[in-house]
């Protein structure tokens, strides 16, 4: 609890006012990732390996953008910073420990940007949501990674929608998930989409009690790899169940 409070306090002053309400989610993620590091290790290694595979064939490595860079646990930041001229990390919040780490000499070419990648505000303003259209203006962009972000966009959008649905389309969540996917497709740069697509609540006997589609039925591009991520291992929330997410990599 003390470590979480310190991380929260250190992150507060460097975070945009309108994003401060999201710091607690990043700190919670940091806390759970620390507690579950052994059970999450394979998922994180698979994610890093998919990104490395996706960038291996690039002819030019000028600028790379990582969407949902978060704690940089599933992002091979050392390799990205060494290979590309510039690496841009985008998230709602960059916690203080990540900011501090990026001050090292090896990361001099890494930029941190705080940005809401959901497109919710555009949709609320009656505009067409194109949350990734800014990528077209990034100079010399060769590679874009969506790093286990999409399901979190879906969850955040659903929370906002349920709190104030008036004036929003009924299919707000589906529209914004689809907008992220279409923002990554048909672009003149290489992309690597990593996302959890569903989760299952599994009891102590191994029986699946519930399965949920995290992407609300929105069609996905073909995947080159897939694996399980025990986000909530037995004992984390309860001794009686675990929650296992299904993750895909598409590049
Ligand atoms: C499961 S974490 C991804 C883990 C991260 N790639 C890592 O290596 O630690 C999801 C990330 O998406 C970010 N996120 C969620 N909704 C977002 C949004 N609307 N815009 C930008 N980032 C968002 C969260 O802040 C969080 O860092």
PDB file of C-alpha atoms and ligand atoms in Angstrom, residues 26 29 68-75 90-93 115-118 147-149 152-153 229, ligand 1:
ATOM      1  CA  UNK A  26      -2.134   2.376 -13.812  1.00  0.00           C
ATOM      2  CA  UNK A  29      -1.942  -2.539 -12.871  1.00  0.00           C
ATOM      3  CA  UNK A  68      -0.816   1.618 -24.657  1.00  0.00           C
ATOM      4  CA  UNK A  69       2.834   1.416 -23.617  1.00  0.00           C
ATOM      5  CA  UNK A  70       1.829   1.473 -19.923  1.00  0.00           C
ATOM      6  CA  UNK A  71       4.428  -0.104 -17.683  1.00  0.00           C
ATOM      7  CA  UNK A  72       6.528  -1.363 -20.621  1.00  0.00           C
ATOM      8  CA  UNK A  73       6.284  -4.905 -19.314  1.00  0.00           C
ATOM      9  CA  UNK A  74       5.167  -6.447 -22.601  1.00  0.00           C
ATOM     10  CA  UNK A  75       7.114  -4.041 -24.822  1.00  0.00           C
ATOM     11  CA  UNK A  90       1.557   6.825 -25.975  1.00  0.00           C
ATOM     12  CA  UNK A  91      -0.734   6.127 -23.024  1.00  0.00           C
ATOM     13  CA  UNK A  92      -3.303   7.910 -20.862  1.00  0.00           C
ATOM     14  CA  UNK A  93      -0.754   7.870 -18.046  1.00  0.00           C
ATOM     15  CA  UNK A 115      -3.258  10.863 -25.082  1.00  0.00           C
ATOM     16  CA  UNK A 116      -6.716   9.314 -24.909  1.00  0.00           C
ATOM     17  CA  UNK A 117      -6.700   6.804 -27.758  1.00  0.00           C
ATOM     18  CA  UNK A 118     -10.369   5.800 -27.440  1.00  0.00           C
ATOM     19  CA  UNK A 147       0.290  -3.199 -26.899  1.00  0.00           C
ATOM     20  CA  UNK A 148      -2.489  -5.006 -25.064  1.00  0.00           C
ATOM     21  CA  UNK A 149      -4.562  -1.837 -25.134  1.00  0.00           C
ATOM     22  CA  UNK A 152      -8.845  -1.676 -22.024  1.00  0.00           C
ATOM     23  CA  UNK A 153     -10.194   0.905 -24.440  1.00  0.00           C
ATOM     24  CA  UNK A 229      -2.809 -14.953 -19.920  1.00  0.00           C
TER      25      UNK A 229
HETATM   26  C1  LIG B   1      -3.016  -3.901 -19.997  1.00  0.00           C
HETATM   27  S1  LIG B   1      -2.213  -2.336 -20.067  1.00  0.00           S
HETATM   28  C2  LIG B   1      -1.003  -2.586 -21.312  1.00  0.00           C
HETATM   29  C3  LIG B   1       0.285  -3.046 -20.733  1.00  0.00           C
HETATM   30  C4  LIG B   1       1.491  -2.344 -21.293  1.00  0.00           C
HETATM   31  N1  LIG B   1       1.597  -2.533 -22.736  1.00  0.00           N
HETATM   32  C5  LIG B   1       2.733  -2.821 -20.591  1.00  0.00           C
HETATM   33  O1  LIG B   1       3.671  -3.301 -21.263  1.00  0.00           O
HETATM   34  O2  LIG B   1       2.821  -2.679 -19.366  1.00  0.00           O
HETATM   35  C6  LIG B   1      -3.326  -1.265 -20.915  1.00  0.00           C
HETATM   36  C7  LIG B   1      -2.771   0.142 -21.050  1.00  0.00           C
HETATM   37  O3  LIG B   1      -3.686   0.880 -21.845  1.00  0.00           O
HETATM   38  C8  LIG B   1      -3.796   2.182 -21.318  1.00  0.00           C
HETATM   39  N2  LIG B   1      -5.087   2.731 -21.758  1.00  0.00           N
HETATM   40  C9  LIG B   1      -6.329   2.306 -21.431  1.00  0.00           C
HETATM   41  N3  LIG B   1      -7.257   3.064 -22.059  1.00  0.00           N
HETATM   42  C10 LIG B   1      -6.581   3.976 -22.802  1.00  0.00           C
HETATM   43  C11 LIG B   1      -6.980   5.034 -23.665  1.00  0.00           C
HETATM   44  N4  LIG B   1      -8.268   5.315 -23.869  1.00  0.00           N
HETATM   45  N5  LIG B   1      -6.030   5.770 -24.266  1.00  0.00           N
HETATM   46  C12 LIG B   1      -4.703   5.514 -24.049  1.00  0.00           C
HETATM   47  N6  LIG B   1      -4.265   4.513 -23.246  1.00  0.00           N
HETATM   48  C13 LIG B   1      -5.189   3.757 -22.616  1.00  0.00           C
HETATM   49  C14 LIG B   1      -3.702   1.988 -19.818  1.00  0.00           C
HETATM   50  O4  LIG B   1      -3.321   3.191 -19.177  1.00  0.00           O
HETATM   51  C15 LIG B   1      -2.661   0.876 -19.716  1.00  0.00           C
HETATM   52  O5  LIG B   1      -1.370   1.393 -19.597  1.00  0.00           O
END
